[in-house]
Amino acid sequence: MTDQVQEIRSKALQELEALGDPQALEGWRISYLGRKGSLTRLLRGVSSLPQEERRLAGSAANNAKRDLESALARREEDFKQQALSRKLGESIDVTLPGHRVPLGRLHPITQMLREICQAFAQMGFQVVEGPEVEWDYYNFEALNIPQGHPARDMWDTLWIDYETEDGRHPMLLRTHTSPMQIRVMENNRPPIRVVVPGRVYRYEATDATHESMFFQVEGLAVDQGITFADLKGTLYQFARLLFGPDRKVRFRCDYFPFVEPGVDMSIDCFLCRGRGCRICGETGWIEIMGAGMVHPKVLENVDYDPSVYTGFAFGLGPERIAMLKYGIDDIRLFYANDIRFLRQF
Ligand code: DAH
């Protein structure tokens, strides 16, 4: 009987390999492994054999059954793979144009921030960031803008709805990046050279030149012996890096409570080269930032001795600089998420 088993086994395997399509598999299975299949019938006959032969024939038949079953499974898998690769082959038409991969890019203000920070990094400034929800102390108090001082009116503030027991609201959305001057000085000793890019918030009606959320880049350098000449040299170099090597700069007195003296810095108009045009409002000059020598009171507020240390600070608006550079006439375009605008950069 073992011979019979072997015969059926090899015949079955041979036939299986020769089958040309998956529909034929079921017929094959029925004729060998089905209820009335030839191997099944043999297996059934095992019980009527004499004891000795029964054991041998039984295990041979069972082995053969297992072999046929796994061969069947393998063939099924073969047919499945064949069908799949045929389908793939059909759907690839190499003459069709490829799918367009939508390429993202950095937001124009992100690009601007990086360009600004890089210019200062070249001059040894570190880039740090700080919290957008800030304490009154850092945003105003420590920057020499006490409670009730009229200078507070320079910033229309969004206060956070958090009230202390004595009814004060000491928390706000920072109105400028200047509070980071204090945080940096509190946590470091001179020499300090940092730039701070970040979002700031104002309680402001929006128009072509105002947004309630926008960016600033703050700068601070503190050490022994820093003078106004360092401020001028550094900011002059910055203007030339960003707006071209033949830029001229102009400093005029301005008031900011945390610097003394305070200035605003202008560059000569890069469009009309100082003759006067639409961009510069016919003046030939474009204001690009506020700056000044760090006020002695501010140094005292962080326990720096103003007779030992001096420094300069500056603050600028990347949106304004991007608007000037690219001739954009409405700041709101930056935050309207209109892809037609954004993809130009
Ligand atoms: N924080 C000022 C503002 O938001 C800008 C500024 C002016 C920053 C002068 C400075 C500075 O560091 O020295 O209007």
Coordinates of C-alpha atoms and ligand atoms in Angstrom, one line a residue:
M1 CA 0.0 0.0 0.0
T2 CA 2.9 2.3 0.7
D3 CA 3.8 2.0 -3.0
Q4 CA 0.4 3.0 -4.0
V5 CA 0.6 6.1 -1.7
Q6 CA 3.9 7.1 -3.3
E7 CA 2.4 6.6 -6.7
I8 CA -0.6 8.8 -6.0
R9 CA 1.6 11.4 -4.3
S10 CA 4.0 11.9 -7.2
K11 CA 1.2 11.8 -9.8
A12 CA -0.7 14.4 -7.9
L13 CA 2.3 16.7 -7.5
Q14 CA 3.1 16.4 -11.2
E15 CA -0.4 17.3 -12.2
L16 CA -0.5 20.2 -9.8
E17 CA 2.6 21.8 -11.3
A18 CA 1.1 21.4 -14.7
L19 CA -2.1 23.2 -13.9
G20 CA -2.4 26.4 -16.0
D21 CA -5.0 28.4 -14.1
P22 CA -6.3 28.9 -10.5
Q23 CA -9.8 27.6 -11.4
A24 CA -8.3 24.1 -12.0
L25 CA -6.9 23.9 -8.4
E26 CA -10.3 23.1 -6.9
G27 CA -10.8 20.1 -9.3
W28 CA -7.4 18.8 -8.4
R29 CA -8.1 19.1 -4.7
I30 CA -11.4 17.2 -5.1
S31 CA -9.8 14.4 -7.1
Y32 CA -7.0 13.8 -4.5
L33 CA -8.0 15.2 -1.2
G34 CA -11.8 15.5 -1.5
R35 CA -14.2 13.2 0.3
K36 CA -14.0 10.7 -2.5
G37 CA -10.5 11.6 -3.6
S38 CA -8.0 8.9 -4.3
L39 CA -5.7 9.6 -1.4
T40 CA -8.7 9.9 1.0
R41 CA -9.9 6.6 -0.1
L42 CA -6.6 5.0 0.5
L43 CA -6.4 6.5 4.0
R44 CA -9.8 5.1 4.7
G45 CA -8.6 1.6 3.7
V46 CA -5.7 1.7 6.2
S47 CA -7.9 0.5 9.1
S48 CA -8.6 -2.8 7.4
L49 CA -4.9 -3.7 7.0
P50 CA -3.1 -6.1 9.2
Q51 CA -1.5 -4.4 12.3
E52 CA 2.1 -4.3 11.0
E53 CA 1.3 -2.9 7.6
R54 CA -1.3 -0.5 9.1
R55 CA 1.3 1.6 10.9
L56 CA 3.6 2.1 7.9
A57 CA 0.8 2.7 5.4
G58 CA -0.9 5.0 7.8
S59 CA 2.0 7.3 8.4
A60 CA 3.0 7.3 4.7
A61 CA -0.6 8.2 3.7
N62 CA -0.7 11.0 6.3
N63 CA 2.6 12.4 5.2
A64 CA 1.5 12.3 1.6
K65 CA -1.7 14.2 2.6
R66 CA 0.3 16.9 4.3
D67 CA 2.6 17.2 1.3
L68 CA -0.3 17.6 -1.1
E69 CA -2.0 20.2 1.1
S70 CA 1.1 22.4 1.4
A71 CA 1.9 22.0 -2.3
L72 CA -1.7 23.2 -3.0
A73 CA -1.3 26.2 -0.7
R74 CA 2.0 27.1 -2.5
R75 CA 0.4 26.9 -5.9
E76 CA -2.5 29.1 -4.8
E77 CA 0.0 31.7 -3.6
D78 CA 1.8 31.4 -7.0
F79 CA -1.3 32.2 -8.9
K80 CA -2.1 35.1 -6.6
Q81 CA 1.3 36.7 -7.2
Q82 CA 1.0 36.1 -10.9
A83 CA -2.3 37.9 -11.0
L84 CA -1.0 40.8 -9.0
S85 CA 2.1 41.4 -11.2
R86 CA -0.1 41.1 -14.3
K87 CA -2.4 43.8 -12.9
L88 CA 0.6 46.1 -12.0
G89 CA 2.1 45.6 -15.4
E90 CA -1.2 46.6 -17.1
S91 CA -1.6 49.8 -15.1
I92 CA 1.9 51.3 -15.7
D93 CA 1.8 53.4 -18.8
V94 CA 5.3 54.8 -18.9
T95 CA 4.3 57.4 -21.5
L96 CA 2.0 59.2 -19.1
P97 CA 3.3 62.2 -17.3
G98 CA 4.1 61.5 -13.6
H99 CA 2.0 62.6 -10.7
R100 CA 2.9 66.1 -9.6
V101 CA 4.4 66.1 -6.1
P102 CA 3.3 69.2 -4.3
L103 CA 6.5 70.8 -3.0
G104 CA 6.2 72.9 0.2
R105 CA 8.4 75.8 1.1
L106 CA 9.1 78.0 4.0
H107 CA 6.8 80.9 4.8
P108 CA 8.2 84.2 3.5
I109 CA 8.4 85.5 7.1
T110 CA 10.2 82.3 8.2
Q111 CA 12.7 82.9 5.4
M112 CA 13.0 86.6 6.5
L113 CA 13.6 85.6 10.1
R114 CA 16.3 83.1 9.1
E115 CA 18.0 85.7 7.0
I116 CA 18.0 88.3 9.8
C117 CA 19.2 85.8 12.4
Q118 CA 21.9 84.5 10.1
A119 CA 23.2 88.1 9.5
F120 CA 23.6 88.6 13.3
A121 CA 24.9 85.0 13.8
Q122 CA 27.8 85.9 11.5
M123 CA 28.7 88.7 13.9
G124 CA 28.7 86.3 16.9
F125 CA 25.1 86.6 18.1
Q126 CA 23.3 83.6 19.6
V127 CA 19.7 82.9 18.6
V128 CA 17.3 82.3 21.5
E129 CA 13.5 82.2 21.9
G130 CA 11.2 83.1 24.8
P131 CA 7.6 82.8 25.9
E132 CA 4.7 84.5 24.1
V133 CA 2.6 84.6 27.3
E134 CA 4.6 86.9 29.5
W135 CA 4.5 88.5 33.0
D136 CA 3.8 92.3 33.2
Y137 CA 7.2 92.4 35.1
Y138 CA 9.2 91.3 32.0
N139 CA 7.1 93.0 29.4
F140 CA 7.0 96.4 31.2
E141 CA 8.2 96.7 34.7
A142 CA 11.8 95.5 34.4
L143 CA 12.1 97.4 31.1
N144 CA 11.7 100.6 33.0
I145 CA 8.0 101.0 32.1
P146 CA 6.3 101.1 35.6
Q147 CA 2.6 100.8 36.3
G148 CA 0.7 103.9 35.3
H149 CA 3.6 105.3 33.3
P150 CA 2.3 107.0 30.1
A151 CA 4.9 105.0 28.1
R152 CA 2.6 102.0 28.5
D153 CA 0.4 103.6 25.9
M154 CA 3.0 102.8 23.3
W155 CA 1.8 99.2 23.4
D156 CA -1.9 98.3 23.1
T157 CA -1.9 95.2 25.3
L158 CA -3.8 92.0 25.3
W159 CA -4.1 91.0 28.9
I160 CA -4.6 87.4 30.1
D161 CA -7.7 86.8 32.1
Y162 CA -5.9 85.9 35.3
E163 CA -6.4 88.0 38.4
T164 CA -4.3 88.2 41.6
E165 CA -5.9 88.5 45.0
D166 CA -5.4 92.2 45.0
G167 CA -7.1 92.5 41.6
R168 CA -4.1 93.0 39.4
H169 CA -3.7 91.3 35.9
P170 CA 0.0 90.5 35.8
M171 CA -0.1 88.3 32.7
L172 CA -0.3 89.3 29.1
L173 CA 0.5 88.4 25.5
R174 CA 3.9 90.0 25.0
T175 CA 3.7 93.2 23.0
H176 CA 7.3 93.0 22.0
T177 CA 10.3 90.7 22.2
S178 CA 12.1 93.1 24.6
P179 CA 11.1 91.1 27.7
M180 CA 13.7 88.5 26.6
Q181 CA 16.4 91.1 27.3
I182 CA 15.6 90.7 30.9
R183 CA 15.3 86.9 30.9
V184 CA 18.6 86.5 29.0
M185 CA 20.4 88.8 31.4
E186 CA 18.9 87.1 34.5
N187 CA 20.2 83.8 33.3
N188 CA 23.6 84.7 31.9
R189 CA 26.6 86.9 32.8
P190 CA 28.3 89.1 30.2
P191 CA 29.5 89.0 27.5
I192 CA 26.0 88.7 26.1
R193 CA 25.2 88.8 22.4
V194 CA 21.7 87.4 21.5
V195 CA 19.0 87.9 18.9
V196 CA 15.5 86.8 19.7
P197 CA 13.0 86.1 16.9
G198 CA 9.4 85.6 17.9
R199 CA 5.7 86.4 17.8
V200 CA 4.3 89.4 19.5
Y201 CA 0.7 90.6 20.0
R202 CA -1.2 93.9 20.1
Y203 CA -4.7 94.9 20.8
E204 CA -5.0 96.5 17.4
A205 CA -7.5 96.9 14.6
T206 CA -5.9 95.5 11.5
D207 CA -5.2 97.4 8.3
A208 CA -2.6 97.4 5.6
T209 CA 0.3 98.1 8.0
H210 CA -1.1 96.7 11.3
E211 CA -1.7 93.2 12.5
S212 CA -2.7 92.0 16.0
M213 CA -0.1 89.2 15.7
F214 CA 3.3 89.8 14.0
F215 CA 7.0 89.0 14.5
Q216 CA 9.9 90.9 15.9
V217 CA 13.6 90.3 16.2
E218 CA 15.1 91.6 19.4
G219 CA 18.9 92.1 19.8
L220 CA 21.0 92.6 22.9
A221 CA 24.7 93.0 23.4
V222 CA 26.1 93.6 27.0
D223 CA 29.7 93.6 28.1
Q224 CA 32.3 95.9 29.6
G225 CA 33.1 98.9 27.4
I226 CA 30.4 98.6 24.8
T227 CA 29.7 102.0 23.2
F228 CA 27.3 103.6 20.8
A229 CA 30.0 103.1 18.1
D230 CA 29.5 99.3 18.6
L231 CA 25.7 99.8 18.1
K232 CA 26.3 101.8 14.9
G233 CA 28.9 99.4 13.5
T234 CA 26.8 96.3 14.1
L235 CA 23.6 97.7 12.7
Y236 CA 25.3 99.2 9.8
Q237 CA 26.9 95.9 8.9
F238 CA 23.4 94.3 9.3
A239 CA 21.9 96.8 6.9
R240 CA 24.5 96.1 4.3
L241 CA 24.1 92.3 4.6
L242 CA 20.4 92.5 4.1
F243 CA 19.9 95.4 1.7
G244 CA 23.2 95.5 -0.3
P245 CA 26.8 96.6 0.3
D246 CA 26.3 100.3 -0.8
R247 CA 23.6 101.0 1.8
K248 CA 23.8 104.2 3.9
V249 CA 22.3 104.4 7.3
R250 CA 20.9 107.2 9.4
F251 CA 20.3 107.4 13.2
R252 CA 17.8 109.8 14.7
C253 CA 16.8 110.3 18.3
D254 CA 13.8 108.4 19.4
Y255 CA 12.3 107.4 22.8
F256 CA 12.0 103.9 24.2
P257 CA 11.9 103.6 28.0
F258 CA 14.5 100.8 28.2
V259 CA 17.3 102.6 26.3
E260 CA 19.2 105.9 26.7
P261 CA 19.9 107.3 24.3
G262 CA 17.3 105.8 22.0
V263 CA 17.3 106.0 18.3
D264 CA 15.5 104.9 15.2
M265 CA 17.6 103.6 12.3
S266 CA 16.9 104.2 8.7
I267 CA 18.5 103.1 5.5
D268 CA 18.7 105.1 2.3
C269 CA 15.9 103.9 0.0
F270 CA 17.2 100.9 -2.0
L271 CA 14.7 101.6 -4.8
C272 CA 15.4 105.3 -5.6
R273 CA 18.8 105.4 -3.9
G274 CA 17.7 108.3 -1.7
R275 CA 16.0 110.5 -4.4
G276 CA 12.5 109.9 -3.1
C277 CA 9.8 107.5 -4.3
R278 CA 6.6 105.6 -3.4
I279 CA 8.4 103.1 -1.2
C280 CA 10.2 105.6 1.0
G281 CA 7.3 108.1 1.0
E282 CA 9.4 110.6 -1.0
T283 CA 11.8 111.1 1.8
G284 CA 14.7 109.0 0.5
W285 CA 14.9 107.1 3.9
I286 CA 13.3 104.0 5.2
E287 CA 13.0 103.4 9.0
I288 CA 13.8 99.8 9.8
M289 CA 14.3 99.5 13.5
G290 CA 14.5 101.0 17.0
A291 CA 17.6 100.8 19.0
G292 CA 19.6 102.4 21.8
M293 CA 22.1 101.9 24.7
V294 CA 20.6 99.7 27.5
H295 CA 19.2 102.0 30.2
P296 CA 21.1 101.9 33.5
K297 CA 17.9 101.1 35.3
V298 CA 17.3 98.1 33.2
L299 CA 20.8 96.8 34.1
E300 CA 20.2 97.5 37.8
N301 CA 16.9 95.5 37.5
V302 CA 19.0 92.4 36.7
D303 CA 21.7 93.2 39.2
Y304 CA 24.3 94.3 36.6
D305 CA 26.4 97.2 37.8
P306 CA 25.9 99.9 35.2
S307 CA 29.3 101.5 36.1
V308 CA 30.9 98.2 34.9
Y309 CA 28.7 97.0 32.1
T310 CA 27.1 98.7 29.2
G311 CA 25.2 97.4 26.2
F312 CA 23.0 98.2 23.2
A313 CA 19.6 96.8 22.2
F314 CA 17.6 96.8 19.1
G315 CA 14.2 95.6 17.8
L316 CA 13.0 95.2 14.3
G317 CA 9.9 93.9 12.4
P318 CA 10.6 91.2 9.8
E319 CA 7.2 91.8 8.1
R320 CA 8.1 95.4 7.5
I321 CA 11.5 94.4 6.1
A322 CA 9.9 91.7 3.9
M323 CA 7.3 94.2 2.6
L324 CA 10.1 96.7 1.7
K325 CA 12.3 94.1 0.1
Y326 CA 9.6 92.5 -2.0
G327 CA 7.3 95.5 -2.6
I328 CA 4.3 94.0 -0.6
D329 CA 1.7 96.7 0.2
D330 CA -0.4 94.8 2.8
I331 CA 0.9 93.1 5.9
R332 CA -2.3 91.0 6.2
L333 CA -1.3 89.0 3.1
F334 CA 1.3 87.2 5.2
Y335 CA -1.3 85.6 7.4
A336 CA -4.2 85.1 5.0
N337 CA -2.9 81.7 4.0
D338 CA -3.6 82.4 0.3
I339 CA -1.4 79.9 -1.6
R340 CA -1.3 82.2 -4.7
F341 CA 0.5 84.8 -2.6
L342 CA 2.7 82.4 -0.6
R343 CA 4.0 80.4 -3.5
Q344 CA 5.7 83.5 -5.0
F345 CA 8.4 83.2 -2.4
Ligands
DAH1 N1 10.3 96.9 21.7 C1 10.2 98.0 20.8 C2 8.8 98.0 20.2 O1 8.2 97.0 20.2 C3 11.2 98.0 19.8 C4 12.6 98.3 20.3 C5 13.1 99.6 20.3 C6 13.4 97.4 20.8 C7 14.3 100.0 20.8 C8 14.7 97.7 21.3 C9 15.1 99.0 21.3 O2 15.5 96.7 21.9 O3 16.3 99.3 21.8 O4 8.3 99.0 19.7

